[in-house]
Amino acid sequence: MLRADVRAARKRLTGRIRTTPVFHTSVNGPNGQVPVTLKLEYLQHGGTFKVRGSLNAMLAADPAADRVIIASGGNAGIAAALAAAALGISCTVVVPESAPHTKVAAMWSHGAEVLWHGTTYAEAHRYATDLAAERNALPLHAFDLPAVVAGVGVVGLELEEQVRGRPPILVAVGGGGLMAGIAAALGRRRQVIGVEPEGMPILRAALSADRPVEVGASGLVADGLWASRIGDIALDVARRYGVRSVLVSDDAIAAARDYLWREFRIVVELAGAAALAAVQSGVYAPPAGERPVIVLCGANAELGG
């Protein structure tokens, strides 16, 4: 995955996605106010950065696809359904039984066929792969497909233009696609830091083992919806550009999400608040004069959750 791939994705996506804004502010930290820049990616179409990747993959497909199939616990399915609808393509999303109703309803609202299979993302993905072969459809991956990673990496190119200097960029790690895309876009121009829940440290485990490894979920993420291993692309990019992992507790993630609503009236899902939790809990402490960039990546929270 190279910067050139991300730049090519940006050309394909011009006019089809939102260039999401940044917001310079200060947030509460362990020892007082901390200057930060928030990248408001939760304002993207569908409330998720993943629509960038789905659109790029469909536009780059050769031959052009008329049907796509993807496995997803939520946002990747919403993104694929939205992108397919925009391009006039049929979309099927395979979800695990524990997929949130709110996210399934969003997939339906964009015209997707939704099929339930298994209790984990891994089980749903295996079924989706077989189904794509059976139906001669384009198989999409939520985070481990070059065109998907390149598409979401356009976030990094936007930040390069929106934020002066070379501040570090804190990004939540689910399957690693957003982290990998941003790191591929920026190379060593800026430090990218992956923020993971303590209950699912898939990037840290892979960096330690020097290969993707299965990690059993616990706490807030033990719902079958998060990836249980880092993507191969994400691990390759993380090693190449020195991406490191910091871990945040469930309590810190929940507190960061509550803080965003209380102070800014920003509604994000738990994953969307993970990067902010790293600063507020002190696991990432910016040196004096540094204003880190925090990517708020998803807004598809359960209503009342």
Coordinates of C-alpha atoms in Angstrom, one line a residue, residues 52-269:
R52 CA -14.6 6.1 1.3
G53 CA -13.2 2.6 1.0
S54 CA -16.3 0.9 -0.3
L55 CA -16.8 3.6 -3.0
N56 CA -13.2 3.4 -4.1
A57 CA -13.3 -0.4 -4.3
M58 CA -16.4 -0.4 -6.4
L59 CA -15.1 2.3 -8.7
A60 CA -11.8 0.6 -9.2
A61 CA -13.2 -2.9 -9.9
D62 CA -12.2 -4.4 -13.2
P63 CA -14.5 -5.5 -14.7
A64 CA -17.1 -3.2 -13.3
A65 CA -19.2 -5.0 -10.7
D66 CA -23.0 -5.1 -10.7
R67 CA -23.3 -6.9 -7.3
V68 CA -21.2 -6.7 -4.2
I69 CA -21.1 -8.9 -1.0
I70 CA -19.5 -8.0 2.3
A71 CA -19.5 -9.3 5.9
S72 CA -19.9 -6.7 8.5
G73 CA -21.0 -6.1 12.1
G74 CA -22.1 -2.6 11.3
N75 CA -20.4 0.3 9.7
A76 CA -18.7 -1.5 6.8
G77 CA -22.1 -2.9 5.8
I78 CA -23.7 0.6 6.0
A79 CA -20.9 2.0 3.9
A80 CA -21.1 -0.7 1.2
A81 CA -24.9 -0.4 1.0
L82 CA -24.7 3.4 0.7
A83 CA -21.9 3.2 -1.9
A84 CA -23.7 0.5 -3.9
A85 CA -26.9 2.5 -3.9
A86 CA -25.1 5.6 -5.2
L87 CA -23.6 3.5 -8.1
G88 CA -26.7 1.5 -8.9
I89 CA -25.1 -1.8 -7.7
S90 CA -26.9 -4.6 -5.8
C91 CA -25.4 -5.1 -2.3
T92 CA -25.7 -8.0 0.1
V93 CA -24.4 -7.7 3.7
V94 CA -23.8 -10.8 5.8
V95 CA -24.0 -9.9 9.5
P96 CA -23.4 -11.9 12.7
E97 CA -26.5 -12.6 14.9
S98 CA -25.4 -10.0 17.4
A99 CA -25.3 -7.1 14.9
P100 CA -27.1 -4.0 16.3
H101 CA -30.6 -3.4 15.0
T102 CA -29.8 0.3 14.4
K103 CA -27.0 -0.6 12.0
V104 CA -29.0 -3.3 10.2
A105 CA -31.8 -0.9 9.8
A106 CA -29.4 1.6 8.2
M107 CA -28.3 -1.1 5.7
W108 CA -31.9 -1.8 4.8
S109 CA -32.6 1.9 4.4
H110 CA -29.9 2.0 1.6
G111 CA -31.5 -1.0 -0.2
A112 CA -29.1 -3.8 0.9
E113 CA -30.1 -7.4 1.3
V114 CA -29.1 -8.4 4.8
L115 CA -28.4 -12.0 5.7
W116 CA -27.6 -13.3 9.2
H117 CA -24.9 -15.9 9.7
G118 CA -22.9 -17.0 12.7
T119 CA -22.2 -15.2 16.0
T120 CA -18.9 -13.6 15.0
Y121 CA -17.5 -11.4 12.3
A122 CA -15.1 -14.2 11.2
E123 CA -18.0 -16.6 10.7
A124 CA -20.0 -14.1 8.7
H125 CA -16.9 -13.3 6.6
R126 CA -16.4 -16.9 5.6
Y127 CA -20.0 -17.3 4.6
A128 CA -19.9 -14.0 2.6
T129 CA -16.7 -15.2 0.7
D130 CA -18.4 -18.4 -0.3
L131 CA -21.6 -16.5 -1.3
A132 CA -19.7 -14.1 -3.4
A133 CA -18.1 -17.0 -5.4
E134 CA -21.5 -18.6 -5.7
R135 CA -23.2 -15.5 -7.0
N136 CA -20.3 -14.2 -9.1
A137 CA -20.3 -11.0 -7.0
L138 CA -17.5 -8.6 -6.1
P139 CA -16.3 -9.6 -2.6
L140 CA -15.6 -6.6 -0.4
H141 CA -13.7 -6.7 2.8
A142 CA -14.4 -4.4 5.7
F143 CA -10.7 -3.5 6.2
D144 CA -8.2 -5.8 4.5
L145 CA -8.6 -5.0 0.8
P146 CA -6.1 -2.7 -1.0
A147 CA -8.7 -0.5 -2.6
V148 CA -10.7 -0.2 0.6
V149 CA -7.5 0.9 2.5
A150 CA -6.5 3.3 -0.2
G151 CA -10.0 4.9 -0.1
V152 CA -10.1 5.5 3.6
G153 CA -6.5 6.7 3.4
V154 CA -7.8 9.9 1.7
V155 CA -8.5 11.1 5.3
G156 CA -4.7 11.4 5.6
L157 CA -4.3 13.5 2.5
E158 CA -7.0 15.8 3.8
L159 CA -5.3 16.2 7.1
E160 CA -2.0 17.0 5.3
E161 CA -3.7 20.0 3.8
Q162 CA -5.9 21.0 6.8
V163 CA -3.4 20.9 9.6
R164 CA 0.0 22.7 9.6
G165 CA 3.2 21.2 10.9
R166 CA 3.6 17.5 11.6
P167 CA 1.5 16.7 14.7
P168 CA 0.9 13.0 15.5
I169 CA -2.5 11.5 14.4
L170 CA -4.4 9.3 16.8
V171 CA -6.7 6.8 15.2
A172 CA -8.9 4.1 16.6
V173 CA -8.0 0.5 15.5
G174 CA -10.9 -1.9 14.7
G175 CA -9.5 -4.0 11.9
G176 CA -6.8 -1.5 11.1
G177 CA -8.0 -0.2 7.8
L178 CA -8.2 3.5 8.8
M179 CA -4.9 3.4 10.6
A180 CA -3.2 1.8 7.6
G181 CA -4.8 4.1 5.0
I182 CA -3.7 7.2 6.9
A183 CA -0.2 5.9 7.5
A184 CA 0.2 4.9 3.8
A185 CA -1.0 8.4 2.8
L186 CA 1.5 10.2 5.0
G187 CA 4.4 7.8 5.2
R188 CA 6.9 9.1 7.8
R189 CA 5.8 12.7 7.4
R190 CA 3.7 12.3 10.5
Q191 CA 3.5 9.8 13.4
V192 CA 0.4 7.7 13.3
I193 CA -0.7 6.2 16.6
G194 CA -3.2 3.3 16.8
V195 CA -5.5 3.5 19.8
E196 CA -7.0 0.1 20.9
P197 CA -9.3 -1.0 23.7
E198 CA -7.5 -3.0 26.3
G199 CA -10.0 -5.9 25.6
M200 CA -9.0 -6.2 22.0
P201 CA -5.3 -5.2 21.3
I202 CA -5.0 -6.8 17.9
L203 CA -2.4 -4.4 16.6
R204 CA -0.2 -4.6 19.6
A205 CA -0.5 -8.4 19.6
A206 CA 0.5 -8.6 15.9
L207 CA 3.4 -6.2 16.3
S208 CA 4.7 -8.3 19.2
A209 CA 4.3 -11.6 17.3
D210 CA 5.3 -10.1 14.0
R211 CA 2.2 -11.7 12.4
P212 CA -1.6 -11.3 12.7
V213 CA -2.8 -13.3 15.7
E214 CA -6.3 -14.0 17.0
V215 CA -7.3 -12.1 20.1
G216 CA -10.2 -13.0 22.3
A217 CA -12.5 -10.0 23.1
S218 CA -13.5 -8.8 26.5
G219 CA -15.3 -5.9 28.0
L220 CA -17.1 -3.4 25.8
V221 CA -15.8 -5.0 22.6
A222 CA -16.9 -8.6 23.5
D223 CA -19.9 -8.5 21.2
G224 CA -18.7 -10.3 18.1
L225 CA -18.7 -7.2 16.0
W226 CA -15.0 -6.2 16.2
A227 CA -12.3 -7.9 14.2
S228 CA -10.4 -10.5 16.2
R229 CA -7.2 -10.1 14.2
I230 CA -5.4 -7.2 12.4
G231 CA -5.5 -7.1 8.6
D232 CA -2.4 -8.2 6.7
I233 CA -2.3 -4.8 5.0
A234 CA -2.6 -2.9 8.2
L235 CA 0.2 -4.9 9.9
D236 CA 2.5 -4.4 6.8
V237 CA 1.9 -0.6 6.8
A238 CA 2.3 -0.4 10.6
R239 CA 5.7 -2.1 10.5
R240 CA 6.9 -0.1 7.5
Y241 CA 6.0 3.3 9.0
G242 CA 6.5 2.7 12.7
V243 CA 2.9 2.9 13.8
R244 CA 2.6 2.2 17.5
S245 CA -0.2 1.1 19.7
V246 CA -1.6 2.5 22.9
L247 CA -4.3 0.9 24.9
V248 CA -7.3 2.5 26.6
S249 CA -9.8 1.1 29.1
D250 CA -13.5 0.6 28.6
D251 CA -14.2 3.2 31.2
A252 CA -11.9 5.8 29.4
I253 CA -13.7 5.1 26.1
A254 CA -17.1 5.5 27.6
A255 CA -16.1 8.7 29.4
A256 CA -14.6 10.2 26.2
R257 CA -17.9 9.6 24.4
D258 CA -19.9 11.2 27.2
Y259 CA -17.5 14.1 27.2
L260 CA -17.9 14.7 23.5
W261 CA -21.7 14.9 23.9
R262 CA -21.6 17.0 27.1
E263 CA -19.0 19.6 25.9
F264 CA -19.6 19.7 22.1
R265 CA -22.9 18.0 21.5
I266 CA -21.0 15.5 19.3
V267 CA -22.6 12.0 19.1
V268 CA -20.2 9.2 18.2
E269 CA -20.1 5.5 18.8

